[in-house]
Amino acid sequence: MTTTRQVRLAKRPQGRPDADTWNVVTEELPAVGAGEILVKVDLISIDPAMRGWLNDVRSYLPPVGIGEVMRSLDVGTVVESTHSGFSVGETVSGTFGVTEYAISDGSGVERIDLAVAPAATWLGALGITGMTAYFGLIDVGKVQAGETVLISAAAGAVGSVAGQIAKALGATVIGIAGGPEKCRMLTEEFGFDLAIDYRSENVLRRLRELAPGGVDVFFDNVGGEILDAALANLRRGARVVISGAIASYNAEKPPPGPSRYMSLLVFRASMTGFVVFDYADRYGEAVAQISKWLAEGKIKPREHVVAGGVDQFGTTLEMLFTGANTGKLLLAI
Amino acid sequence: MTTTRQVRLAKRPQGRPDADTWNVVTEELPAVGAGEILVKVDLISIDPAMRGWLNDVRSYLPPVGIGEVMRSLDVGTVVESTHSGFSVGETVSGTFGVTEYAISDGSGVERIDLAVAPAATWLGALGITGMTAYFGLIDVGKVQAGETVLISAAAGAVGSVAGQIAKALGATVIGIAGGPEKCRMLTEEFGFDLAIDYRSENVLRRLRELAPGGVDVFFDNVGGEILDAALANLRRGARVVISGAIASYNAEKPPPGPSRYMSLLVFRASMTGFVVFDYADRYGEAVAQISKWLAEGKIKPREHVVAGGVDQFGTTLEMLFTGANTGKLLLAI
């Protein structure tokens, strides 16, 4: 029998999740059955989407139920296997949840190649994070070389990869982030052309100065006032890609929408939402392309790994909402 | 010399235009020069877009200047001509403005064929109104037979034509309008499948009942709460077509945007704005198709003609914002 610490949903949060949201429990896992694997979780991906999974509403995935192990994407090591597809010692990714150990029948589990990139990058630039940036920019945003691309939460997990992909595609890239250190990283480490500090600058006015002709693609992870500022600065035919809206995930009632949405008419622009899981059958294409850019140095992966195990899950998740992380936030077990 | 009454912009309105917005003046027109025509205006198109033209902001057309004749699309009769392309007695359409007589060099002026449809219909189903409905549904909304199409301000000029075009394309059509009489007209006269009275019904809940699978295309002329109600009831892959936002045209500060815009992500949907003038080189295609539908009885044109001449312009424009008109609102000179 294997003993594991796990994080279970205690109650649905009103507003920002806090200590009362979670129960950290110690459980005994059953024995590994036929065709199953036991995975020791090494790294847990901490994602803004997790907040949405806590709400009891119709969405692209069912909510996490009260008492259930919190859903997460993880990388781990196979420590027992009766499954013909997996051997002990292999490194795998899957939706194992916020737990130290998990038993799986192998569905949705993939072996990952540590010769291509370390485990953390497989949850970042080569994981759902990178897939979101890739399909959002290329399929939804239809970025073309020479266009101007604006990215919000640009120092975050998806934003930092999206900006580097846009650069690799030949675009001029402007990032919006909070604070001088993040803005410095955008231009000096991630190769963005320009950065706007939303904490000290008026984004609407600054954007008008930096992109007087307007932006062609806005890849939005934030929503709220930043979305409005971008809507005021579009170029004709612009595409606004709705990847997320972290500014409103903890709102207790629906926050105001983008009051400048009629800019879509003035600029003949579109605003389109997408869910990365719809592109699952094309992840291979994206992994191949992003691996190539990683090898060429065109994308520098950036992970922010917090130590401490599942007991630190709640405080680590909070970091997303205070902007405390740069790059992909991960919890090491 | 020709004497004409004209409506000129006296001052930019804050909120809804009122008597102070306009100067109704009597002017002497100069003599008709070489290559010009003198047009006696018969009918003036009264459009929600007029409200936008009064604001001193960057938009798809320059604002009407203080002291200028108010911009409008009209049908009139050529009463003098030194232009080789036009003869006295011909009926023409053009942007002559809110005036009894106008001198034009012929740019943007088109002869209209009263054998195809009466003058009023050339400003309605065969005019910019019909063009807006046609290109908005077909090019932007990409309506397919068998889909569910929702239309707001459905008893208005664009909405009533849009609903009939969607029916002609084989869609199931739901209209939103204000009051039982307009709703009766939608289903009994314009052939809509279903109607929702936004004055007496909760649009969000009623829509969920009438279209439990969600709508594929929402053709929005209204904005505000009605847009939010529709966003909550989309089918996966839905297209929201932003044709107008009459609910907010008189707002003194930007009204809240659609707080449910993140539905675009949940439903993998798009929201796209368009300006009908971009399709000018394809008006011929739309006029040919709509004329055919008119001849087949698939589209019943509906015009609401107010008598009284240019002095009634202000009060006639107000009718748009109180929902007093059904179908295309026109002012007869």
XYZ file of C-alpha atoms in Angstrom:
666
model
C 0.000 0.000 0.000
C 1.176 3.501 -0.818
C 0.537 6.458 1.448
C 0.099 9.825 -0.252
C -0.590 13.398 0.746
C -3.291 14.943 -1.457
C -5.110 18.235 -1.841
C -8.884 17.895 -2.027
C -11.479 20.601 -2.631
C -13.080 21.359 0.760
C -15.497 24.042 -0.398
C -16.032 26.273 -3.390
C -14.324 29.629 -2.875
C -16.143 32.948 -3.004
C -13.512 35.224 -4.489
C -9.890 34.239 -4.080
C -9.265 30.695 -2.800
C -7.823 30.543 0.718
C -6.886 27.964 3.321
C -10.559 27.003 3.818
C -10.807 26.024 0.165
C -8.574 22.995 0.582
C -8.237 19.893 2.689
C -4.744 18.438 2.705
C -5.174 14.808 3.638
C -3.129 11.634 3.884
C -4.654 8.684 2.054
C -3.784 5.072 1.455
C -3.909 4.201 -2.226
C -5.272 0.777 -3.215
C -2.971 -1.798 -4.736
C -2.033 -1.310 -8.392
C -4.547 -3.285 -10.471
C -4.130 -4.978 -13.827
C -3.220 -2.571 -16.618
C -2.421 0.240 -14.219
C 0.586 2.307 -13.219
C 1.613 3.917 -9.956
C 3.159 7.320 -10.567
C 5.272 9.281 -8.136
C 4.500 12.904 -8.919
C 7.572 15.147 -9.274
C 6.216 18.463 -10.574
C 2.732 19.989 -10.575
C 1.670 22.647 -13.076
C -0.011 25.617 -11.371
C -2.387 27.279 -13.839
C -4.864 30.183 -13.860
C -7.410 27.784 -15.383
C -7.504 26.000 -12.015
C -9.583 28.856 -10.624
C -12.269 28.244 -13.236
C -12.396 24.532 -12.407
C -13.516 25.441 -8.861
C -16.748 27.114 -10.002
C -19.873 25.004 -10.262
C -20.765 26.283 -13.730
C -21.028 24.923 -17.241
C -17.634 25.305 -18.899
C -15.236 23.467 -21.181
C -14.453 20.922 -18.417
C -16.678 19.783 -15.535
C -15.905 21.499 -12.222
C -13.818 19.721 -9.604
C -16.283 18.184 -7.162
C -16.295 18.863 -3.422
C -14.085 16.241 -1.788
C -12.302 15.353 -5.022
C -8.542 15.568 -5.515
C -7.745 18.929 -7.132
C -7.204 18.551 -10.875
C -3.702 19.344 -12.166
C -1.294 18.442 -14.923
C 1.812 16.792 -13.549
C 5.058 15.176 -14.503
C 6.031 12.064 -12.576
C 7.945 8.813 -12.553
C 6.443 5.383 -13.036
C 7.263 3.417 -9.863
C 5.059 0.369 -10.461
C 3.476 -0.876 -13.667
C 1.210 -3.674 -14.803
C 0.478 -1.651 -17.974
C 2.069 -2.932 -21.182
C 2.683 0.643 -22.395
C 4.705 1.920 -19.442
C 7.787 0.665 -17.631
C 9.090 1.450 -14.166
C 11.472 4.421 -14.243
C 9.877 6.179 -17.195
C 9.001 9.864 -16.910
C 5.400 10.609 -17.827
C 2.961 13.528 -17.949
C -0.729 13.295 -17.127
C -3.634 14.734 -15.184
C -2.685 13.045 -11.938
C -3.910 15.848 -9.669
C -2.383 17.548 -6.645
C -1.023 14.432 -4.969
C 2.286 12.770 -4.237
C 1.320 9.450 -5.793
C -1.427 8.473 -8.203
C -2.714 5.319 -9.796
C -3.647 5.589 -13.469
C -4.954 3.299 -16.215
C -2.743 5.203 -18.630
C -5.437 7.284 -20.320
C -4.103 10.695 -21.186
C -0.661 9.699 -19.934
C 2.311 10.364 -22.210
C 5.968 9.456 -21.921
C 8.206 12.487 -22.123
C 11.729 12.652 -23.493
C 14.128 14.302 -21.075
C 16.758 14.421 -23.821
C 14.616 17.047 -25.596
C 13.958 19.198 -22.539
C 13.863 18.888 -18.748
C 10.641 17.867 -17.015
C 9.745 21.452 -16.071
C 9.811 22.544 -19.717
C 7.486 19.665 -20.590
C 4.919 21.355 -18.347
C 5.785 24.796 -19.745
C 6.853 25.614 -23.296
C 6.279 22.006 -24.419
C 3.164 21.492 -22.320
C -0.330 22.966 -22.292
C 1.253 26.370 -21.709
C 3.186 26.214 -24.964
C 0.268 24.607 -26.802
C -1.962 27.502 -25.704
C 0.509 30.086 -26.959
C 1.118 28.242 -30.236
C -2.462 27.512 -31.322
C -3.763 30.817 -29.951
C -1.303 32.826 -32.010
C -1.142 30.725 -35.137
C -4.622 29.240 -35.540
C -6.800 31.790 -33.781
C -4.719 34.955 -34.136
C -3.314 34.101 -37.575
C -0.152 36.128 -36.854
C 1.780 37.108 -39.977
C 5.390 38.271 -40.244
C 5.619 42.052 -40.015
C 2.487 42.424 -37.904
C 2.349 44.018 -34.467
C 1.390 41.613 -31.678
C 0.390 42.693 -28.170
C 0.487 40.251 -25.264
C -0.897 40.734 -21.751
C 0.424 38.949 -18.654
C 3.479 38.802 -20.882
C 5.870 37.687 -18.162
C 3.554 34.851 -17.171
C 3.693 31.259 -18.342
C 1.656 31.521 -21.549
C 2.544 35.153 -22.234
C 6.300 34.700 -22.131
C 6.132 31.784 -24.579
C 3.573 33.553 -26.787
C 5.808 36.603 -27.138
C 8.778 34.488 -28.140
C 6.696 32.524 -30.655
C 5.419 35.789 -32.143
C 9.005 37.004 -32.486
C 9.996 33.698 -34.100
C 7.142 34.262 -36.579
C 8.581 37.662 -37.523
C 6.198 39.964 -35.664
C 6.949 43.103 -33.682
C 5.988 42.196 -30.121
C 4.804 44.427 -27.279
C 4.315 42.925 -23.824
C 2.297 44.219 -20.885
C 3.489 43.185 -17.425
C 3.491 44.473 -13.846
C 6.618 46.172 -12.519
C 10.007 47.248 -13.895
C 11.738 43.908 -13.276
C 9.201 41.946 -15.331
C 9.326 44.574 -18.071
C 13.100 44.375 -18.141
C 12.895 40.609 -18.512
C 10.487 40.939 -21.433
C 12.882 42.973 -23.535
C 16.240 41.736 -22.228
C 15.607 38.031 -21.715
C 12.583 37.105 -23.813
C 13.408 39.358 -26.772
C 10.190 41.398 -26.843
C 10.554 44.643 -28.788
C 8.746 46.799 -26.249
C 7.214 46.518 -22.790
C 4.471 48.425 -20.950
C 4.347 48.402 -17.135
C 0.644 48.442 -16.323
C 1.366 49.320 -12.695
C 3.090 52.618 -13.479
C 1.896 53.509 -16.992
C -1.466 54.318 -18.563
C -1.695 51.328 -20.889
C -4.126 52.955 -23.317
C -2.008 56.061 -23.833
C 1.326 54.242 -23.810
C 0.087 51.759 -26.362
C -1.038 54.610 -28.605
C 2.529 55.972 -28.449
C 4.253 52.628 -29.019
C 1.906 51.361 -31.736
C 0.403 54.449 -33.364
C -0.949 52.340 -36.238
C -2.664 49.954 -33.831
C -2.041 46.282 -33.094
C -2.885 43.453 -35.473
C -3.164 40.714 -32.878
C -3.883 41.028 -29.169
C -3.296 37.823 -27.234
C -5.161 38.446 -23.981
C -4.643 36.558 -20.754
C -5.994 39.275 -18.481
C -9.266 40.952 -19.513
C -10.618 43.990 -17.647
C -9.096 47.415 -18.246
C -6.183 45.997 -20.205
C -8.545 44.461 -22.739
C -10.309 47.808 -23.059
C -7.017 49.621 -23.570
C -6.129 47.213 -26.366
C -9.575 47.521 -27.999
C -8.938 51.267 -28.283
C -5.698 50.601 -30.181
C -6.476 48.052 -32.867
C -5.504 48.158 -36.486
C -8.187 47.541 -39.092
C -8.861 43.816 -39.373
C -7.292 43.058 -35.978
C -7.776 39.750 -34.173
C -8.257 39.693 -30.416
C -7.506 36.226 -29.050
C -9.185 35.452 -25.727
C -6.859 33.058 -23.964
C -7.806 33.948 -20.394
C -9.036 36.674 -18.073
C -7.035 36.359 -14.881
C -8.140 39.832 -13.743
C -11.631 38.493 -13.167
C -11.154 34.867 -12.102
C -11.653 35.655 -8.428
C -14.455 38.187 -8.936
C -17.489 37.340 -6.826
C -19.889 38.669 -9.426
C -19.318 39.067 -13.169
C -17.038 42.090 -13.588
C -17.869 44.701 -16.224
C -17.103 43.501 -19.733
C -14.986 45.382 -22.247
C -16.876 48.666 -22.592
C -15.001 49.436 -25.804
C -16.186 46.295 -27.576
C -17.738 48.449 -30.314
C -14.163 49.073 -31.434
C -14.613 45.686 -33.091
C -16.995 47.421 -35.496
C -14.894 50.552 -36.004
C -11.782 48.454 -36.731
C -13.609 45.543 -38.471
C -11.980 43.348 -35.865
C -12.809 40.023 -34.284
C -12.559 38.699 -30.748
C -12.366 34.920 -30.538
C -12.173 32.519 -27.647
C -10.496 29.141 -27.757
C -9.762 26.164 -25.549
C -6.424 24.509 -26.122
C -7.750 20.980 -25.563
C -9.578 21.247 -28.913
C -6.167 21.088 -30.588
C -5.081 17.876 -28.841
C -4.737 15.963 -32.109
C -2.215 18.574 -33.291
C -0.053 18.830 -30.161
C 2.619 16.788 -31.970
C 2.980 19.489 -34.613
C 3.363 22.182 -31.955
C 5.811 20.149 -29.849
C 7.984 19.536 -32.925
C 8.031 23.239 -33.871
C 8.581 24.537 -30.339
C 11.361 21.948 -29.739
C 13.053 23.288 -32.869
C 12.789 26.881 -31.602
C 14.131 25.763 -28.191
C 17.097 24.069 -29.881
C 17.758 27.204 -31.964
C 17.582 29.402 -28.857
C 14.597 31.321 -30.267
C 12.549 30.349 -27.255
C 14.103 30.483 -23.812
C 11.976 28.465 -21.448
C 11.413 30.012 -18.062
C 10.051 28.095 -15.118
C 9.437 29.251 -11.589
C 9.616 26.200 -9.360
C 8.326 26.361 -5.778
C 9.547 23.655 -3.408
C 7.572 22.231 -0.521
C 5.213 19.597 -1.800
C 1.440 19.408 -1.887
C 1.060 21.223 1.440
C 2.250 24.377 -0.362
C -0.345 24.083 -3.138
C -2.715 26.774 -1.802
C -0.026 29.402 -1.271
C 1.575 28.588 -4.617
C -1.738 29.007 -6.462
C -2.130 32.421 -4.799
C 1.104 33.563 -6.429
C -0.647 33.527 -9.815
C -3.201 36.061 -8.635
C -0.683 38.420 -7.022
C 1.614 38.285 -10.047
C 4.405 36.799 -7.935
C 5.622 34.396 -10.609
C 7.612 34.913 -13.780
C 7.274 32.272 -16.444
C 5.704 28.912 -15.773
C 4.749 28.325 -12.121
C 5.416 24.786 -10.875
C 5.214 23.072 -7.525
C 7.935 20.502 -6.839
C 7.066 17.497 -4.719
C -31.564 80.168 -57.468
C -33.119 77.397 -55.434
C -34.240 77.917 -51.856
C -34.003 74.910 -49.555
C -34.715 74.082 -45.926
C -31.843 72.169 -44.368
C -30.933 70.624 -41.025
C -27.472 71.583 -39.796
C -25.630 70.350 -36.695
C -25.841 73.158 -34.107
C -23.939 71.430 -31.306
C -22.797 67.953 -30.386
C -25.358 66.262 -28.159
C -24.561 64.925 -24.711
C -26.799 61.894 -24.509
C -29.886 61.834 -26.688
C -30.053 64.530 -29.394
C -32.746 67.147 -28.784
C -34.010 70.378 -30.333
C -30.777 72.194 -29.378
C -28.764 69.739 -31.445
C -30.123 71.060 -34.734
C -30.492 74.294 -36.636
C -33.187 74.179 -39.282
C -32.272 76.893 -41.730
C -33.360 78.223 -45.109
C -30.534 78.579 -47.608
C -30.119 79.708 -51.185
C -28.239 77.133 -53.252
C -25.784 78.398 -55.865
C -26.505 77.892 -59.554
C -25.930 74.396 -60.917
C -22.368 74.307 -62.268
C -20.891 72.290 -65.130
C -21.129 68.524 -64.594
C -23.551 68.887 -61.704
C -27.117 67.926 -60.895
C -29.789 69.557 -58.761
C -31.732 66.916 -56.828
C -35.106 67.420 -55.179
C -35.011 65.101 -52.154
C -38.112 62.922 -51.752
C -37.224 60.508 -48.939
C -34.564 60.590 -46.204
C -33.277 57.441 -44.525
C -33.265 57.739 -40.713
C -30.585 55.458 -39.283
C -29.139 54.577 -35.862
C -25.679 55.172 -37.339
C -26.556 58.878 -37.491
C -26.053 59.085 -33.737
C -22.463 57.902 -34.096
C -21.750 60.482 -36.797
C -22.483 63.246 -34.229
C -19.604 62.260 -31.929
C -16.225 63.895 -32.425
C -14.327 60.603 -32.322
C -12.292 58.475 -34.690
C -14.668 56.088 -36.412
C -15.352 54.528 -39.804
C -16.546 57.905 -41.200
C -15.513 61.396 -40.096
C -17.988 63.067 -37.737
C -20.465 65.607 -39.092
C -18.944 69.029 -38.375
C -20.657 71.751 -36.388
C -22.596 73.890 -38.870
C -22.588 71.216 -41.575
C -25.720 69.780 -43.172
C -26.584 66.535 -41.338
C -25.403 63.517 -43.315
C -28.134 61.187 -44.642
C -28.854 58.777 -47.437
C -31.720 59.987 -49.592
C -33.749 59.221 -52.667
C -34.628 62.147 -54.885
C -35.457 63.342 -58.361
C -33.060 65.074 -60.743
C -34.619 68.487 -61.495
C -31.670 70.086 -63.298
C -28.647 68.474 -64.883
C -25.478 69.516 -66.673
C -24.024 66.039 -65.905
C -23.750 63.652 -68.848
C -24.689 60.683 -66.629
C -28.004 61.958 -65.304
C -31.149 63.345 -66.955
C -33.922 65.495 -65.534
C -36.727 63.340 -64.130
C -34.552 60.387 -63.117
C -34.843 58.966 -59.612
C -31.497 58.710 -57.812
C -30.073 57.745 -54.440
C -27.132 59.441 -52.763
C -25.745 61.018 -49.612
C -27.503 64.332 -50.170
C -28.108 65.063 -46.476
C -31.132 66.327 -44.561
C -32.223 68.955 -47.081
C -34.988 69.591 -49.555
C -32.657 70.243 -52.478
C -29.009 69.418 -53.033
C -26.410 70.049 -55.719
C -24.148 67.091 -56.490
C -21.296 66.318 -58.881
C -22.686 62.822 -59.183
C -20.151 61.028 -56.960
C -21.820 58.246 -55.055
C -25.101 58.938 -56.846
C -26.920 55.988 -58.385
C -29.996 55.784 -60.593
C -32.632 53.530 -59.097
C -35.166 51.434 -60.966
C -38.691 52.002 -59.676
C -39.862 48.999 -61.731
C -37.922 46.736 -59.348
C -39.174 48.328 -56.128
C -40.600 51.640 -54.912
C -38.250 54.388 -53.742
C -38.775 53.561 -50.057
C -37.579 49.988 -50.567
C -34.442 51.293 -52.295
C -33.570 52.940 -48.959
C -34.648 49.837 -47.016
C -34.273 46.224 -48.145
C -32.394 47.265 -51.302
C -30.429 50.037 -49.596
C -27.755 50.170 -46.918
C -30.251 48.525 -44.554
C -30.532 45.444 -46.739
C -26.823 45.453 -47.541
C -26.048 45.457 -43.790
C -28.322 42.492 -43.158
C -27.027 40.583 -46.193
C -23.265 40.942 -45.699
C -23.543 40.727 -41.913
C -25.332 37.385 -42.061
C -23.620 35.840 -45.056
C -20.042 37.122 -44.969
C -19.518 37.833 -41.282
C -21.999 35.404 -39.677
C -21.565 32.649 -42.297
C -25.134 31.435 -41.667
C -25.756 27.887 -42.850
C -29.085 26.174 -43.528
C -30.337 24.400 -40.409
C -28.577 26.718 -37.976
C -30.304 28.796 -35.291
C -30.031 32.539 -35.824
C -30.900 35.125 -33.173
C -31.590 38.739 -34.127
C -31.972 41.742 -31.811
C -33.962 44.872 -32.678
C -35.655 42.348 -34.923
C -38.608 44.564 -35.816
C -36.295 47.396 -36.821
C -35.005 48.215 -40.269
C -31.951 45.944 -40.419
C -33.359 43.311 -38.052
C -36.569 42.693 -39.978
C -34.662 42.195 -43.235
C -31.941 40.122 -41.533
C -34.524 37.731 -40.088
C -36.156 37.243 -43.458
C -32.796 36.678 -45.165
C -31.865 34.105 -42.502
C -35.179 32.325 -43.139
C -34.533 32.400 -46.886
C -31.135 30.792 -46.178
C -32.855 27.938 -44.329
C -32.133 28.898 -40.721
C -34.404 28.760 -37.694
C -34.846 32.382 -36.677
C -35.567 33.885 -33.258
C -36.209 37.614 -32.995
C -35.987 39.894 -29.959
C -38.228 42.976 -30.006
C -40.049 45.270 -27.599
C -43.753 44.730 -27.001
C -46.405 42.208 -28.047
C -47.336 43.972 -31.293
C -43.778 43.908 -32.632
C -43.390 40.276 -31.557
C -46.629 39.391 -33.330
C -45.326 41.034 -36.495
C -42.086 39.072 -36.319
C -43.801 35.712 -36.435
C -46.964 36.568 -38.371
C -45.697 39.038 -40.966
C -41.938 38.533 -41.261
C -41.990 34.745 -40.885
C -39.663 34.454 -37.862
C -39.996 31.111 -36.085
C -40.035 32.551 -32.566
C -40.068 35.933 -30.844
C -38.932 37.174 -27.428
C -40.408 40.362 -25.942
C -37.530 41.937 -24.036
C -39.899 44.311 -22.264
C -41.903 41.561 -20.564
C -39.624 38.507 -20.657
C -36.232 37.632 -19.156
C -34.302 37.280 -22.405
C -31.564 35.054 -20.969
C -34.011 32.519 -19.491
C -36.456 32.640 -22.396
C -33.669 32.098 -24.882
C -32.469 29.071 -22.917
C -35.998 27.633 -23.237
C -36.411 28.421 -26.928
C -32.904 27.411 -28.033
C -31.679 24.884 -25.466
C -28.774 23.911 -27.718
C -27.692 27.543 -28.064
C -27.614 29.849 -31.058
C -25.171 29.533 -33.940
C -25.323 33.130 -35.093
C -26.342 36.212 -33.120
C -26.854 39.290 -35.275
C -26.746 42.112 -32.745
C -28.072 45.609 -33.298
C -28.551 46.442 -29.622
C -25.683 45.563 -27.267
C -26.047 45.894 -23.489
C -27.980 43.281 -21.532
C -29.334 41.665 -24.667
C -25.825 40.938 -25.904
C -24.994 39.413 -22.524
C -28.112 37.257 -22.610
C -27.095 35.951 -26.014
C -23.493 35.296 -24.939
C -24.868 33.001 -22.227
C -26.727 30.978 -24.869
C -24.269 30.242 -27.649
C -23.639 26.958 -29.352
C -20.052 25.815 -29.708
C -18.415 27.648 -32.616
C -21.023 30.429 -32.608
C -20.514 33.694 -34.460
C -21.661 36.955 -32.865
C -22.022 39.641 -35.519
C -21.763 43.201 -34.184
C -23.923 45.296 -36.476
C -24.804 48.015 -33.983
C -25.408 48.862 -30.336
C -28.406 51.151 -30.242
C -28.801 50.604 -26.476
C -25.646 52.636 -25.898
C -25.576 55.217 -28.690
C -26.899 57.965 -26.430
C -24.888 56.977 -23.360
C -22.901 59.886 -21.963
C -20.064 57.656 -20.848
C -19.112 54.219 -22.166
C -21.672 51.766 -20.797
C -20.492 48.485 -19.282
C -19.369 46.040 -21.921
C -20.648 42.480 -22.216
C -19.676 40.994 -18.858
C -20.177 37.495 -20.246
C -17.610 37.925 -23.013
C -15.642 34.968 -21.609
C -18.442 32.841 -23.026
C -16.498 33.304 -26.259
C -13.848 31.047 -24.745
C -16.247 28.511 -23.244
C -18.126 28.196 -26.555
C -15.078 28.697 -28.833
C -17.046 31.539 -30.349
C -16.153 34.739 -32.143
C -17.520 38.256 -31.997
C -16.839 40.304 -35.105
C -17.639 43.857 -36.075
C -18.181 45.060 -39.607
C -18.976 48.210 -41.533
C -21.245 47.754 -44.520
C -19.428 50.333 -46.662
C -16.496 47.904 -46.954
C -18.731 45.755 -49.151
C -19.587 48.561 -51.607
C -18.047 46.752 -54.563
C -20.403 43.811 -53.926
C -23.666 45.716 -53.420
C -24.719 44.599 -56.904
C -24.603 40.946 -55.846
C -26.735 41.673 -52.784
C -29.239 43.843 -54.688
C -29.689 41.071 -57.269
C -30.277 38.405 -54.604
C -32.559 40.518 -52.421
C -34.565 41.632 -55.489
C -35.100 37.959 -56.305
C -36.283 37.246 -52.736
C -38.594 40.285 -52.928
C -40.049 39.024 -56.218
C -40.559 35.546 -54.704
C -42.256 37.034 -51.640
C -39.542 35.649 -49.340
C -38.760 39.137 -48.124
C -41.609 41.499 -47.368
C -40.211 45.012 -47.239
C -41.539 47.153 -44.453
C -41.110 50.905 -44.341
C -42.335 53.376 -41.771
C -42.669 56.742 -43.528
C -43.089 59.922 -41.504
C -44.447 62.946 -43.348
C -43.556 66.528 -42.576
C -40.300 67.400 -44.235
C -36.921 68.357 -42.849
C -38.448 70.274 -39.921
C -39.518 66.898 -38.511
C -36.020 65.392 -38.716
C -35.206 65.722 -35.003
C -38.430 64.176 -33.779
C -38.221 61.415 -36.385
C -34.676 60.502 -35.343
C -35.897 60.252 -31.739
C -38.327 57.516 -32.784
C -35.372 55.177 -33.351
C -34.287 55.501 -29.735
C -37.741 55.019 -28.251
C -38.448 52.032 -30.484
C -41.404 53.833 -32.072
C -40.739 52.534 -35.579
C -41.278 49.165 -37.185
C -39.177 48.394 -40.219
C -37.262 51.044 -42.104
C -37.795 54.575 -40.792
C -38.008 57.235 -43.505
C -38.790 60.920 -43.555
C -40.801 62.123 -46.554
C -40.150 65.613 -47.849
